[in-house]
PDB file of C-alpha atoms in Angstrom:
ATOM      1  CA  UNK A   1      96.270  91.460 104.510  1.00 46.00           C
ATOM      2  CA  UNK A   2      95.243  91.702 108.140  1.00 43.00           C
ATOM      3  CA  UNK A   3      96.703  94.421 110.306  1.00 41.00           C
ATOM      4  CA  UNK A   4      97.381  94.502 114.003  1.00 35.00           C
ATOM      5  CA  UNK A   5      94.038  96.148 114.762  1.00 32.00           C
ATOM      6  CA  UNK A   6      91.887  93.728 112.761  1.00 40.00           C
ATOM      7  CA  UNK A   7      92.487  90.462 114.605  1.00 48.00           C
ATOM      8  CA  UNK A   8      90.401  89.590 117.659  1.00 43.00           C
ATOM      9  CA  UNK A   9      91.824  86.842 119.849  1.00 43.00           C
ATOM     10  CA  UNK A  10      89.251  84.320 121.020  1.00 44.00           C
ATOM     11  CA  UNK A  11      90.068  84.978 124.708  1.00 43.00           C
ATOM     12  CA  UNK A  12      89.380  88.724 124.520  1.00 47.00           C
ATOM     13  CA  UNK A  13      86.173  89.962 126.169  1.00 45.00           C
ATOM     14  CA  UNK A  14      83.184  89.786 123.839  1.00 46.00           C
ATOM     15  CA  UNK A  15      79.458  89.971 124.130  1.00 56.00           C
ATOM     16  CA  UNK A  16      77.548  86.709 124.110  1.00 58.00           C
ATOM     17  CA  UNK A  17      76.862  85.273 120.656  1.00 62.00           C
ATOM     18  CA  UNK A  18      73.299  85.411 119.407  1.00 62.00           C
ATOM     19  CA  UNK A  19      73.160  81.972 117.738  1.00 69.00           C
ATOM     20  CA  UNK A  20      74.547  78.470 118.256  1.00 83.00           C
ATOM     21  CA  UNK A  21      75.062  77.991 114.501  1.00 94.00           C
ATOM     22  CA  UNK A  22      78.540  78.445 113.072  1.00 97.00           C
ATOM     23  CA  UNK A  23      77.108  80.180 109.995  1.00 98.00           C
ATOM     24  CA  UNK A  24      73.612  81.529 109.495  1.00 98.00           C
ATOM     25  CA  UNK A  25      72.464  83.289 106.320  1.00 98.00           C
ATOM     26  CA  UNK A  26      69.031  84.775 105.784  1.00 98.00           C
ATOM     27  CA  UNK A  27      68.032  86.466 102.534  1.00 98.00           C
ATOM     28  CA  UNK A  28      71.649  87.262 101.625  1.00 98.00           C
ATOM     29  CA  UNK A  29      72.155  89.394  98.528  1.00 97.00           C
ATOM     30  CA  UNK A  30      75.399  90.755  97.136  1.00 97.00           C
ATOM     31  CA  UNK A  31      75.511  93.064  94.146  1.00 97.00           C
ATOM     32  CA  UNK A  32      78.361  94.659  92.229  1.00 94.00           C
ATOM     33  CA  UNK A  33      77.093  97.830  90.585  1.00 91.00           C
ATOM     34  CA  UNK A  34      73.710  96.657  89.271  1.00 86.00           C
ATOM     35  CA  UNK A  35      74.643  92.984  88.866  1.00 94.00           C
ATOM     36  CA  UNK A  36      73.525  90.504  91.525  1.00 96.00           C
ATOM     37  CA  UNK A  37      76.158  87.887  92.373  1.00 97.00           C
ATOM     38  CA  UNK A  38      74.307  86.247  95.274  1.00 98.00           C
ATOM     39  CA  UNK A  39      70.503  86.171  95.302  1.00 97.00           C
ATOM     40  CA  UNK A  40      68.423  85.510  98.415  1.00 97.00           C
ATOM     41  CA  UNK A  41      70.725  82.868  99.936  1.00 98.00           C
ATOM     42  CA  UNK A  42      69.384  81.347 103.158  1.00 97.00           C
ATOM     43  CA  UNK A  43      71.245  78.612 104.984  1.00 96.00           C
ATOM     44  CA  UNK A  44      72.305  77.417 108.442  1.00 97.00           C
ATOM     45  CA  UNK A  45      75.469  75.468 109.227  1.00 98.00           C
ATOM     46  CA  UNK A  46      75.714  73.827 112.665  1.00 97.00           C
ATOM     47  CA  UNK A  47      78.999  74.005 114.526  1.00 96.00           C
ATOM     48  CA  UNK A  48      81.341  71.108 113.835  1.00 96.00           C
ATOM     49  CA  UNK A  49      79.850  70.369 110.404  1.00 97.00           C
ATOM     50  CA  UNK A  50      81.292  70.489 106.895  1.00 98.00           C
ATOM     51  CA  UNK A  51      79.490  72.368 104.124  1.00 98.00           C
ATOM     52  CA  UNK A  52      80.486  71.969 100.489  1.00 98.00           C
ATOM     53  CA  UNK A  53      79.577  74.801  98.129  1.00 98.00           C
ATOM     54  CA  UNK A  54      79.041  73.711  94.528  1.00 97.00           C
ATOM     55  CA  UNK A  55      78.189  75.634  91.392  1.00 96.00           C
ATOM     56  CA  UNK A  56      79.529  76.770  88.028  1.00 96.00           C
ATOM     57  CA  UNK A  57      81.838  79.710  87.521  1.00 94.00           C
ATOM     58  CA  UNK A  58      79.933  82.912  88.201  1.00 93.00           C
ATOM     59  CA  UNK A  59      77.682  81.351  90.848  1.00 96.00           C
ATOM     60  CA  UNK A  60      79.051  83.554  93.646  1.00 97.00           C
ATOM     61  CA  UNK A  61      80.920  80.869  95.584  1.00 97.00           C
ATOM     62  CA  UNK A  62      84.066  82.924  96.209  1.00 97.00           C
ATOM     63  CA  UNK A  63      81.969  86.008  96.959  1.00 97.00           C
ATOM     64  CA  UNK A  64      80.140  84.019  99.622  1.00 98.00           C
ATOM     65  CA  UNK A  65      83.413  82.976 101.257  1.00 98.00           C
ATOM     66  CA  UNK A  66      84.689  86.558 101.228  1.00 98.00           C
ATOM     67  CA  UNK A  67      81.547  87.710 103.009  1.00 98.00           C
ATOM     68  CA  UNK A  68      81.957  84.989 105.641  1.00 98.00           C
ATOM     69  CA  UNK A  69      85.628  85.946 106.016  1.00 97.00           C
ATOM     70  CA  UNK A  70      84.544  89.544 106.809  1.00 97.00           C
ATOM     71  CA  UNK A  71      86.320  90.854 103.699  1.00 97.00           C
ATOM     72  CA  UNK A  72      83.165  91.892 101.847  1.00 97.00           C
ATOM     73  CA  UNK A  73      79.903  93.416 103.038  1.00 96.00           C
ATOM     74  CA  UNK A  74      76.561  91.944 102.011  1.00 97.00           C
ATOM     75  CA  UNK A  75      74.275  94.246 100.041  1.00 97.00           C
ATOM     76  CA  UNK A  76      71.286  93.080 102.076  1.00 97.00           C
ATOM     77  CA  UNK A  77      70.158  90.205 104.244  1.00 97.00           C
ATOM     78  CA  UNK A  78      71.436  88.826 107.532  1.00 97.00           C
ATOM     79  CA  UNK A  79      74.808  87.116 108.037  1.00 98.00           C
ATOM     80  CA  UNK A  80      75.884  85.555 111.334  1.00 98.00           C
ATOM     81  CA  UNK A  81      79.278  83.890 111.847  1.00 98.00           C
ATOM     82  CA  UNK A  82      80.123  82.086 115.093  1.00 97.00           C
ATOM     83  CA  UNK A  83      77.108  83.751 116.633  1.00 96.00           C
ATOM     84  CA  UNK A  84      77.980  87.341 115.720  1.00 97.00           C
ATOM     85  CA  UNK A  85      76.323  89.550 113.147  1.00 97.00           C
ATOM     86  CA  UNK A  86      78.361  90.724 110.147  1.00 96.00           C
ATOM     87  CA  UNK A  87      79.594  93.246 109.338  1.00 95.00           C
ATOM     88  CA  UNK A  88      78.806  94.899 112.684  1.00 96.00           C
ATOM     89  CA  UNK A  89      80.753  92.407 114.824  1.00 97.00           C
ATOM     90  CA  UNK A  90      83.376  91.392 112.267  1.00 96.00           C
ATOM     91  CA  UNK A  91      86.234  92.325 114.599  1.00 95.00           C
ATOM     92  CA  UNK A  92      85.006  89.752 117.116  1.00 96.00           C
ATOM     93  CA  UNK A  93      85.333  86.768 114.767  1.00 97.00           C
ATOM     94  CA  UNK A  94      88.320  87.482 112.522  1.00 95.00           C
ATOM     95  CA  UNK A  95      90.742  85.789 114.901  1.00 95.00           C
ATOM     96  CA  UNK A  96      88.571  82.668 114.943  1.00 97.00           C
ATOM     97  CA  UNK A  97      88.428  82.203 111.150  1.00 98.00           C
ATOM     98  CA  UNK A  98      90.981  80.573 108.868  1.00 98.00           C
ATOM     99  CA  UNK A  99      90.582  81.601 105.228  1.00 98.00           C
ATOM    100  CA  UNK A 100      92.351  79.831 102.360  1.00 98.00           C
ATOM    101  CA  UNK A 101      91.600  81.858  99.241  1.00 96.00           C
ATOM    102  CA  UNK A 102      92.600  81.702  95.592  1.00 92.00           C
ATOM    103  CA  UNK A 103      95.142  84.383  96.457  1.00 93.00           C
ATOM    104  CA  UNK A 104      97.624  83.239  99.133  1.00 94.00           C
ATOM    105  CA  UNK A 105      97.375  86.429 101.244  1.00 96.00           C
ATOM    106  CA  UNK A 106     101.143  86.378 101.769  1.00 98.00           C
ATOM    107  CA  UNK A 107     103.637  89.199 101.306  1.00 98.00           C
ATOM    108  CA  UNK A 108     105.694  88.307  98.241  1.00 97.00           C
ATOM    109  CA  UNK A 109     108.789  90.222  99.370  1.00 98.00           C
ATOM    110  CA  UNK A 110     108.985  88.383 102.693  1.00 98.00           C
ATOM    111  CA  UNK A 111     110.071  84.801 103.178  1.00 98.00           C
ATOM    112  CA  UNK A 112     107.537  82.143 104.052  1.00 98.00           C
ATOM    113  CA  UNK A 113     108.829  82.034 107.622  1.00 98.00           C
ATOM    114  CA  UNK A 114     108.680  85.829 107.957  1.00 98.00           C
ATOM    115  CA  UNK A 115     105.078  85.834 106.746  1.00 98.00           C
ATOM    116  CA  UNK A 116     104.078  83.219 109.299  1.00 98.00           C
ATOM    117  CA  UNK A 117     105.931  84.924 112.148  1.00 98.00           C
ATOM    118  CA  UNK A 118     104.174  88.179 111.297  1.00 97.00           C
ATOM    119  CA  UNK A 119     100.789  86.463 111.349  1.00 97.00           C
ATOM    120  CA  UNK A 120     101.640  84.727 114.626  1.00 97.00           C
ATOM    121  CA  UNK A 121     102.356  88.090 116.250  1.00 96.00           C
ATOM    122  CA  UNK A 122      98.990  89.415 115.068  1.00 94.00           C
ATOM    123  CA  UNK A 123      97.270  86.477 116.714  1.00 94.00           C
ATOM    124  CA  UNK A 124      99.363  86.741 119.880  1.00 94.00           C
ATOM    125  CA  UNK A 125     100.502  83.116 119.750  1.00 95.00           C
ATOM    126  CA  UNK A 126     102.712  81.823 122.579  1.00 93.00           C
ATOM    127  CA  UNK A 127     106.486  82.034 121.931  1.00 92.00           C
ATOM    128  CA  UNK A 128     105.749  84.132 118.860  1.00 93.00           C
ATOM    129  CA  UNK A 129     104.334  81.060 117.156  1.00 95.00           C
ATOM    130  CA  UNK A 130     107.730  79.477 116.461  1.00 96.00           C
ATOM    131  CA  UNK A 131     106.777  76.007 117.669  1.00 96.00           C
ATOM    132  CA  UNK A 132     103.456  75.987 115.861  1.00 97.00           C
ATOM    133  CA  UNK A 133     105.054  77.330 112.665  1.00 98.00           C
ATOM    134  CA  UNK A 134     107.746  74.663 112.743  1.00 97.00           C
ATOM    135  CA  UNK A 135     105.201  71.870 113.111  1.00 97.00           C
ATOM    136  CA  UNK A 136     103.082  73.172 110.241  1.00 98.00           C
ATOM    137  CA  UNK A 137     106.060  73.649 107.930  1.00 98.00           C
ATOM    138  CA  UNK A 138     107.109  70.069 108.619  1.00 98.00           C
ATOM    139  CA  UNK A 139     103.613  68.789 107.913  1.00 97.00           C
ATOM    140  CA  UNK A 140     103.440  70.497 104.513  1.00 97.00           C
ATOM    141  CA  UNK A 141     107.043  69.691 103.570  1.00 96.00           C
ATOM    142  CA  UNK A 142     108.214  73.313 103.487  1.00 97.00           C
ATOM    143  CA  UNK A 143     110.717  73.496 106.366  1.00 97.00           C
ATOM    144  CA  UNK A 144     113.769  73.671 104.071  1.00 97.00           C
ATOM    145  CA  UNK A 145     112.267  76.284 101.741  1.00 97.00           C
ATOM    146  CA  UNK A 146     110.705  78.510 104.396  1.00 97.00           C
ATOM    147  CA  UNK A 147     113.574  81.007 104.296  1.00 98.00           C
ATOM    148  CA  UNK A 148     113.068  81.821 100.618  1.00 98.00           C
ATOM    149  CA  UNK A 149     111.120  84.839  99.406  1.00 98.00           C
ATOM    150  CA  UNK A 150     107.538  83.992  98.505  1.00 98.00           C
ATOM    151  CA  UNK A 151     107.937  85.562  95.064  1.00 98.00           C
ATOM    152  CA  UNK A 152     110.640  83.010  94.210  1.00 98.00           C
ATOM    153  CA  UNK A 153     108.539  79.957  95.043  1.00 97.00           C
ATOM    154  CA  UNK A 154     106.315  77.878  92.780  1.00 96.00           C
ATOM    155  CA  UNK A 155     102.541  78.215  92.960  1.00 95.00           C
ATOM    156  CA  UNK A 156     102.287  74.869  94.726  1.00 96.00           C
ATOM    157  CA  UNK A 157     104.816  75.857  97.381  1.00 97.00           C
ATOM    158  CA  UNK A 158     103.044  79.155  97.950  1.00 97.00           C
ATOM    159  CA  UNK A 159      99.765  77.273  98.369  1.00 97.00           C
ATOM    160  CA  UNK A 160     101.347  75.082 101.040  1.00 97.00           C
ATOM    161  CA  UNK A 161     102.510  78.195 102.913  1.00 98.00           C
ATOM    162  CA  UNK A 162      99.008  79.624 102.596  1.00 98.00           C
ATOM    163  CA  UNK A 163      97.664  76.481 104.245  1.00 98.00           C
ATOM    164  CA  UNK A 164     100.055  77.089 107.154  1.00 98.00           C
ATOM    165  CA  UNK A 165      98.848  80.694 107.404  1.00 98.00           C
ATOM    166  CA  UNK A 166      95.188  79.642 107.454  1.00 98.00           C
ATOM    167  CA  UNK A 167      95.767  77.034 110.177  1.00 98.00           C
ATOM    168  CA  UNK A 168      98.326  78.915 112.252  1.00 97.00           C
ATOM    169  CA  UNK A 169      95.946  80.124 114.979  1.00 97.00           C
ATOM    170  CA  UNK A 170      93.900  76.888 115.098  1.00 96.00           C
ATOM    171  CA  UNK A 171      90.689  78.537 113.876  1.00 97.00           C
ATOM    172  CA  UNK A 172      87.220  77.309 114.747  1.00 97.00           C
ATOM    173  CA  UNK A 173      85.878  78.049 111.251  1.00 98.00           C
ATOM    174  CA  UNK A 174      87.801  77.124 108.107  1.00 98.00           C
ATOM    175  CA  UNK A 175      86.820  78.751 104.795  1.00 98.00           C
ATOM    176  CA  UNK A 176      88.472  76.840 101.955  1.00 98.00           C
ATOM    177  CA  UNK A 177      88.296  77.972  98.333  1.00 97.00           C
ATOM    178  CA  UNK A 178      89.400  75.020  96.182  1.00 95.00           C
ATOM    179  CA  UNK A 179      92.142  74.179  98.695  1.00 95.00           C
ATOM    180  CA  UNK A 180      94.086  71.721  96.533  1.00 92.00           C
ATOM    181  CA  UNK A 181      94.457  74.078  93.559  1.00 87.00           C
ATOM    182  CA  UNK A 182      98.060  74.377  92.286  1.00 88.00           C
ATOM    183  CA  UNK A 183      99.014  71.186  94.159  1.00 93.00           C
ATOM    184  CA  UNK A 184     100.365  67.967  92.699  1.00 94.00           C
ATOM    185  CA  UNK A 185      99.003  64.696  94.123  1.00 94.00           C
ATOM    186  CA  UNK A 186     101.846  64.328  96.626  1.00 94.00           C
ATOM    187  CA  UNK A 187     101.413  67.846  98.005  1.00 94.00           C
ATOM    188  CA  UNK A 188      97.638  67.445  98.094  1.00 94.00           C
ATOM    189  CA  UNK A 189      98.128  64.306 100.149  1.00 95.00           C
ATOM    190  CA  UNK A 190     100.134  66.324 102.677  1.00 95.00           C
ATOM    191  CA  UNK A 191      97.610  69.098 103.196  1.00 95.00           C
ATOM    192  CA  UNK A 192      94.301  67.233 102.987  1.00 95.00           C
ATOM    193  CA  UNK A 193      94.627  65.703 106.495  1.00 95.00           C
ATOM    194  CA  UNK A 194      95.480  69.149 107.892  1.00 97.00           C
ATOM    195  CA  UNK A 195      92.367  70.734 106.374  1.00 97.00           C
ATOM    196  CA  UNK A 196      89.997  67.862 107.048  1.00 95.00           C
ATOM    197  CA  UNK A 197      87.329  67.497 109.719  1.00 94.00           C
ATOM    198  CA  UNK A 198      88.504  67.840 113.314  1.00 92.00           C
ATOM    199  CA  UNK A 199      86.883  68.188 116.741  1.00 89.00           C
ATOM    200  CA  UNK A 200      85.403  71.659 117.292  1.00 91.00           C
ATOM    201  CA  UNK A 201      86.106  72.648 113.670  1.00 96.00           C
ATOM    202  CA  UNK A 202      83.500  73.843 111.189  1.00 98.00           C
ATOM    203  CA  UNK A 203      84.378  73.914 107.485  1.00 98.00           C
ATOM    204  CA  UNK A 204      82.979  75.622 104.404  1.00 98.00           C
ATOM    205  CA  UNK A 205      84.628  74.177 101.292  1.00 98.00           C
ATOM    206  CA  UNK A 206      84.207  75.536  97.770  1.00 97.00           C
ATOM    207  CA  UNK A 207      84.866  72.746  95.312  1.00 95.00           C
ATOM    208  CA  UNK A 208      84.067  71.489  91.825  1.00 94.00           C
ATOM    209  CA  UNK A 209      84.604  67.871  92.893  1.00 94.00           C
ATOM    210  CA  UNK A 210      81.000  66.728  93.051  1.00 96.00           C
ATOM    211  CA  UNK A 211      81.738  63.197  94.223  1.00 95.00           C
ATOM    212  CA  UNK A 212      83.956  64.364  97.089  1.00 94.00           C
ATOM    213  CA  UNK A 213      81.420  66.996  98.091  1.00 95.00           C
ATOM    214  CA  UNK A 214      78.620  64.452  98.366  1.00 96.00           C
ATOM    215  CA  UNK A 215      80.639  61.829 100.244  1.00 95.00           C
ATOM    216  CA  UNK A 216      82.833  63.953 102.527  1.00 94.00           C
ATOM    217  CA  UNK A 217      80.405  66.708 103.586  1.00 96.00           C
ATOM    218  CA  UNK A 218      77.492  66.872 105.978  1.00 97.00           C
ATOM    219  CA  UNK A 219      75.660  69.569 104.014  1.00 98.00           C
ATOM    220  CA  UNK A 220      75.708  70.959 100.475  1.00 98.00           C
ATOM    221  CA  UNK A 221      74.854  74.390  99.145  1.00 98.00           C
ATOM    222  CA  UNK A 222      74.568  74.352  95.359  1.00 97.00           C
ATOM    223  CA  UNK A 223      74.349  77.687  93.562  1.00 97.00           C
ATOM    224  CA  UNK A 224      73.211  78.356  90.014  1.00 96.00           C
ATOM    225  CA  UNK A 225      75.045  80.724  87.676  1.00 95.00           C
ATOM    226  CA  UNK A 226      73.935  84.141  88.866  1.00 94.00           C
ATOM    227  CA  UNK A 227      73.960  83.207  92.539  1.00 96.00           C
ATOM    228  CA  UNK A 228      70.526  81.757  93.304  1.00 97.00           C
ATOM    229  CA  UNK A 229      70.151  78.610  95.407  1.00 97.00           C
ATOM    230  CA  UNK A 230      69.538  75.375  93.514  1.00 97.00           C
ATOM    231  CA  UNK A 231      69.870  73.086  96.536  1.00 97.00           C
ATOM    232  CA  UNK A 232      70.523  73.569 100.246  1.00 97.00           C
ATOM    233  CA  UNK A 233      70.445  70.634 102.611  1.00 97.00           C
ATOM    234  CA  UNK A 234      72.003  67.337 103.591  1.00 97.00           C
ATOM    235  CA  UNK A 235      74.583  65.912 101.211  1.00 97.00           C
ATOM    236  CA  UNK A 236      72.643  62.640 101.107  1.00 96.00           C
ATOM    237  CA  UNK A 237      69.654  64.481  99.620  1.00 96.00           C
ATOM    238  CA  UNK A 238      71.433  65.491  96.394  1.00 96.00           C
ATOM    239  CA  UNK A 239      72.459  62.989  93.738  1.00 96.00           C
ATOM    240  CA  UNK A 240      75.649  63.349  91.728  1.00 96.00           C
ATOM    241  CA  UNK A 241      73.555  63.569  88.567  1.00 96.00           C
ATOM    242  CA  UNK A 242      71.431  66.404  89.905  1.00 96.00           C
ATOM    243  CA  UNK A 243      74.533  68.223  91.153  1.00 96.00           C
ATOM    244  CA  UNK A 244      76.157  68.012  87.721  1.00 95.00           C
ATOM    245  CA  UNK A 245      72.940  69.199  86.107  1.00 95.00           C
ATOM    246  CA  UNK A 246      73.249  72.410  88.136  1.00 95.00           C
ATOM    247  CA  UNK A 247      76.569  73.028  86.415  1.00 93.00           C
ATOM    248  CA  UNK A 248      74.884  72.481  83.061  1.00 88.00           C
ATOM    249  CA  UNK A 249      72.113  74.921  83.993  1.00 84.00           C
ATOM    250  CA  UNK A 250      69.329  72.377  83.517  1.00 73.00           C
ATOM    251  CA  UNK A 251      67.496  72.269  86.908  1.00 59.00           C
TER     252      UNK A 251
END
């Protein structure tokens, strides 16, 4: 969980960014002990674009998002987010990123509303965030259940609260790790418009839905098992058949 010293508001003084790209990776490696999870990943994502990240389990997709979210350091290589170098300038970008992970990043012994109010205070939102929180809870259909402890809610309800948390501060960069997991079709229909493309919003979406990735994204990064790059480029340049072959390990 974030603490009060880890969130940088976008209107605080900061040095000028070094790149116009929302995300820039050059020769990124990440290892755990002696096992490489990401291998020599190089990619650039322009601001305002959507990138889908494809690949089988064990391809390093979640590890990549955690690095971009400033939660994990790269072993080597260069990582730039919103024009600032990670991990050196991580504190400058945390308040401009919304991260929806497999774990909800909510305190289980607080209510949904208490979690969101706490996050709003960290981000210094006007009026303590009450108006923004109310609008988001209405949009995800959680207004009536917001007073209940997180630990007493279903996985789908917790995921909807996590969506509110990720969007609370209107981030410029959204990092979405299988955002509709745990959601039934009705709930997914509520959150998909909230997480979709928007003016001045850049998105990185980890998904196993090949067809959606190729039709709803500007760019695709496809990783092989073991974390090497199988494809990096425009979504129109990768066929559904070739994308599925990456999952099978055939390219």
